[in-house]
PDB file of C-alpha atoms in Angstrom:
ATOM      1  CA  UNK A   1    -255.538  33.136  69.782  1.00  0.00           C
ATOM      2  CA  UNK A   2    -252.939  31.845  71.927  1.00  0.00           C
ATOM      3  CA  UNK A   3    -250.349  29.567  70.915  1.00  0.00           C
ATOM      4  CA  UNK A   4    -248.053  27.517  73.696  1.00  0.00           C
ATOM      5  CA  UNK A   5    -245.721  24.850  73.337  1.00  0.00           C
ATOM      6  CA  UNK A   6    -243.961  22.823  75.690  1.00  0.00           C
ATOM      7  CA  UNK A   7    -239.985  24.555  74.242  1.00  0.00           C
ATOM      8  CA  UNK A   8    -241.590  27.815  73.554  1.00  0.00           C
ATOM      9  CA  UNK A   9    -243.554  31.094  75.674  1.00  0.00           C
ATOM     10  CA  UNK A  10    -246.815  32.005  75.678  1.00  0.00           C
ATOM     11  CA  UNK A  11    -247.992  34.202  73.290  1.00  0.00           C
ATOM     12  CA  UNK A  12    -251.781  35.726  73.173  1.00  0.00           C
ATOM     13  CA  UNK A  13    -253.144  37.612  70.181  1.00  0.00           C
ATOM     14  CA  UNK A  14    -256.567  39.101  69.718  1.00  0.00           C
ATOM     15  CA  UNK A  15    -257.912  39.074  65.989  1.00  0.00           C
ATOM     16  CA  UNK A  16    -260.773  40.126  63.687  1.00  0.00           C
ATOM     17  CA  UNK A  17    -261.135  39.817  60.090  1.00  0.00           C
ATOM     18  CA  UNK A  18    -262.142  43.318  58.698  1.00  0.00           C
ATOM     19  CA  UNK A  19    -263.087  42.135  54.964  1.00  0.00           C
ATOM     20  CA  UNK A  20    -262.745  38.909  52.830  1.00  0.00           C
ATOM     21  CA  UNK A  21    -261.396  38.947  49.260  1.00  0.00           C
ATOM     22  CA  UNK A  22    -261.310  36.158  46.716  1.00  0.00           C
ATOM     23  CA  UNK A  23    -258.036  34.902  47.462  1.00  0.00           C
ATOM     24  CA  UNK A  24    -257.419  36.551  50.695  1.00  0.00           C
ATOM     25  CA  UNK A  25    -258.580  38.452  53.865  1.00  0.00           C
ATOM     26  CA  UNK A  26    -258.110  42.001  55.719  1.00  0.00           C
ATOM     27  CA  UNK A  27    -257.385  40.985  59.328  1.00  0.00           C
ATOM     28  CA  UNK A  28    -256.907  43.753  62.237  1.00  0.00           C
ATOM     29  CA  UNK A  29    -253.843  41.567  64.830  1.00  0.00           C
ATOM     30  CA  UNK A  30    -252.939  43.062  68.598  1.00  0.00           C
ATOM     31  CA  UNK A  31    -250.642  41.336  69.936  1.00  0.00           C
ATOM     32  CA  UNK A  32    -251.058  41.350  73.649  1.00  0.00           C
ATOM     33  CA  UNK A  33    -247.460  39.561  74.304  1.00  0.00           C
ATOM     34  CA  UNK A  34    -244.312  40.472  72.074  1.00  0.00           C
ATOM     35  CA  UNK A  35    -243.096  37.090  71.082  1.00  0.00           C
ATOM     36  CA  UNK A  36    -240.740  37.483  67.787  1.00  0.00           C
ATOM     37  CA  UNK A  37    -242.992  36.339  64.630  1.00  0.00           C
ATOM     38  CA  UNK A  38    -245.670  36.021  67.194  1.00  0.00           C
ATOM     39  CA  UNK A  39    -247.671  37.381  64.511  1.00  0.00           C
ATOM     40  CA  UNK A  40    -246.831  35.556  61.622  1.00  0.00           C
ATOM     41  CA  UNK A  41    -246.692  32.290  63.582  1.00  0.00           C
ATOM     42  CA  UNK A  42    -250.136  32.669  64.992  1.00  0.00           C
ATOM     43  CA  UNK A  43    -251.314  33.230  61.924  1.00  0.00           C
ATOM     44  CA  UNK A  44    -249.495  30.307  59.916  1.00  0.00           C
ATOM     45  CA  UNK A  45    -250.797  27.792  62.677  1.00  0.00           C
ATOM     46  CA  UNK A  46    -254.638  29.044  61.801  1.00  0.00           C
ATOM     47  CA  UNK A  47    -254.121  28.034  58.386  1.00  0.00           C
ATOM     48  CA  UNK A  48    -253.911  32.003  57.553  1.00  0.00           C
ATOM     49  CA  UNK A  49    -250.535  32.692  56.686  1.00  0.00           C
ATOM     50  CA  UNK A  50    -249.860  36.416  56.138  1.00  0.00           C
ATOM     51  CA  UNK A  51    -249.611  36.964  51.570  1.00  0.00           C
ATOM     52  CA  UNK A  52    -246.064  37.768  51.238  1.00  0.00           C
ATOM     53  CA  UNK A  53    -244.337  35.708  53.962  1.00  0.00           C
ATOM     54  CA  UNK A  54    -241.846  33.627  52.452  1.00  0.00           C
ATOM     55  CA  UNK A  55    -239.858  32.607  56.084  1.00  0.00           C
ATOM     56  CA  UNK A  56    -242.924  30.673  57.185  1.00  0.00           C
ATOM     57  CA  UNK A  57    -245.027  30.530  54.471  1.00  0.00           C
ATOM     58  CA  UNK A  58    -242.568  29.683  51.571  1.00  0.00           C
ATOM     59  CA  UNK A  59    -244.180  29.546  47.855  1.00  0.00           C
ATOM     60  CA  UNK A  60    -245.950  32.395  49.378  1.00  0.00           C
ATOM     61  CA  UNK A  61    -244.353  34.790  47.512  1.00  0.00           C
ATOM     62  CA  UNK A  62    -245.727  38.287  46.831  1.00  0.00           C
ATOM     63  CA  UNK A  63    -244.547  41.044  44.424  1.00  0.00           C
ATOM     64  CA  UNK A  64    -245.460  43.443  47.447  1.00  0.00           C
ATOM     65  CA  UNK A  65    -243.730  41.825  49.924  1.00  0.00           C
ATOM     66  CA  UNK A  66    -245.013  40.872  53.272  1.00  0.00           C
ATOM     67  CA  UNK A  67    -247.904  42.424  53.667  1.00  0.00           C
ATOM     68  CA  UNK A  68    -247.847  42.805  57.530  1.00  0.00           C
ATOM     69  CA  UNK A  69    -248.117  46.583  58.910  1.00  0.00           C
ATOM     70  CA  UNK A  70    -248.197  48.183  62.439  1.00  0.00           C
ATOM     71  CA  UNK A  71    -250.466  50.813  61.905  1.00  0.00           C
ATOM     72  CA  UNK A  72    -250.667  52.059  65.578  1.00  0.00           C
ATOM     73  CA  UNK A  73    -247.842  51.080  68.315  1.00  0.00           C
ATOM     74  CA  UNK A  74    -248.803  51.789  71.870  1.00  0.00           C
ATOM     75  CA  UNK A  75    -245.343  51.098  74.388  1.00  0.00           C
ATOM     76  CA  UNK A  76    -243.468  52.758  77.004  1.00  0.00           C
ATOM     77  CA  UNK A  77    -240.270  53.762  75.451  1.00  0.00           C
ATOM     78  CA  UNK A  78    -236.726  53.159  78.149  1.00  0.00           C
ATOM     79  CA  UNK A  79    -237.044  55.921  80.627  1.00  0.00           C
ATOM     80  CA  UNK A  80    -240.820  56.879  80.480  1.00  0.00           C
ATOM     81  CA  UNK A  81    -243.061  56.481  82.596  1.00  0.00           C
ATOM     82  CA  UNK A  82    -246.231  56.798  80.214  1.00  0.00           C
ATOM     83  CA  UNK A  83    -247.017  54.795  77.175  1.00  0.00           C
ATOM     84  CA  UNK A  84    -246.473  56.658  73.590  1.00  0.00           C
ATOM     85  CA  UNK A  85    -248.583  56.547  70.700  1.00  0.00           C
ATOM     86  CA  UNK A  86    -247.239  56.248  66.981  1.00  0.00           C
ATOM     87  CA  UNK A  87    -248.945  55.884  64.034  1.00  0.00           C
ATOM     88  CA  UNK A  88    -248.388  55.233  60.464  1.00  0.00           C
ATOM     89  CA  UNK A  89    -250.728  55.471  57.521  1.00  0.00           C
ATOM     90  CA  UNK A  90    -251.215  52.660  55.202  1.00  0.00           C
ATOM     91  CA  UNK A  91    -248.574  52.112  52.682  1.00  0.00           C
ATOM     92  CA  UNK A  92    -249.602  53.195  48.483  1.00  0.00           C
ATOM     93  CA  UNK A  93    -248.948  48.671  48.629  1.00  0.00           C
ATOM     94  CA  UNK A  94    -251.445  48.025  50.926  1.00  0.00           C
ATOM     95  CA  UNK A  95    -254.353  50.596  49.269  1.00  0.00           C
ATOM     96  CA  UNK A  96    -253.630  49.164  45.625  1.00  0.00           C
ATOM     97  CA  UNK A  97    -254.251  45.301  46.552  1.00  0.00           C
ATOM     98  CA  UNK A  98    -256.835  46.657  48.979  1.00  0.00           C
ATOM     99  CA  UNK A  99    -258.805  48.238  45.609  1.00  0.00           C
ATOM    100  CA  UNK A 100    -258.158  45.354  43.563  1.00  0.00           C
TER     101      UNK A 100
END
């Protein structure tokens, strides 16, 4: 998806939905641009707002919070010349509404 305005940047992001639920949907984002909220906005503008995200999504309010996690970050940290990998396992949050 890429979103562009005439006031604001281009943004691109790539996305595939993983698994559909009654009320909701497992969807793998990479970014391919680092807008702020590019995420979030990308996703509110294809009538997909991310469950938990009450800045542009109000009423969408979630006991878990926003459910939005960077499992694997791939960027050249200040100084390097190579990009770094981190990872981060899915949060106990995501796995219980995962399971139903």
């Amino acid at each position: 998806y890429t979103w562009s305005m005439s006031r604001g940047k281009r943004a691109v992001t790539k996305y595939r939905v993983l698994k559909n639920f009654d009320s909701h949907s497992l969807v793998s984002l990479r970014p391919l641009t680092g807008r702020t909220h590019q995420l979030r906005v990308h996703m509110l503008y294809l009538d997909c707002p991310i469950l938990g995200d009450s800045l542009y999504h109000p009423g969408s309010s979630s006991d878990r919070g926003l459910m939005l996690h960077a499992y694997r970050l791939l960027i050249t940290l200040p100084g390097e010349k190579e990009p770094g990998e981190f990872r981060a396992p899915l949060p106990r949050r995501f796995k219980e509404l995962l399971a139903g």
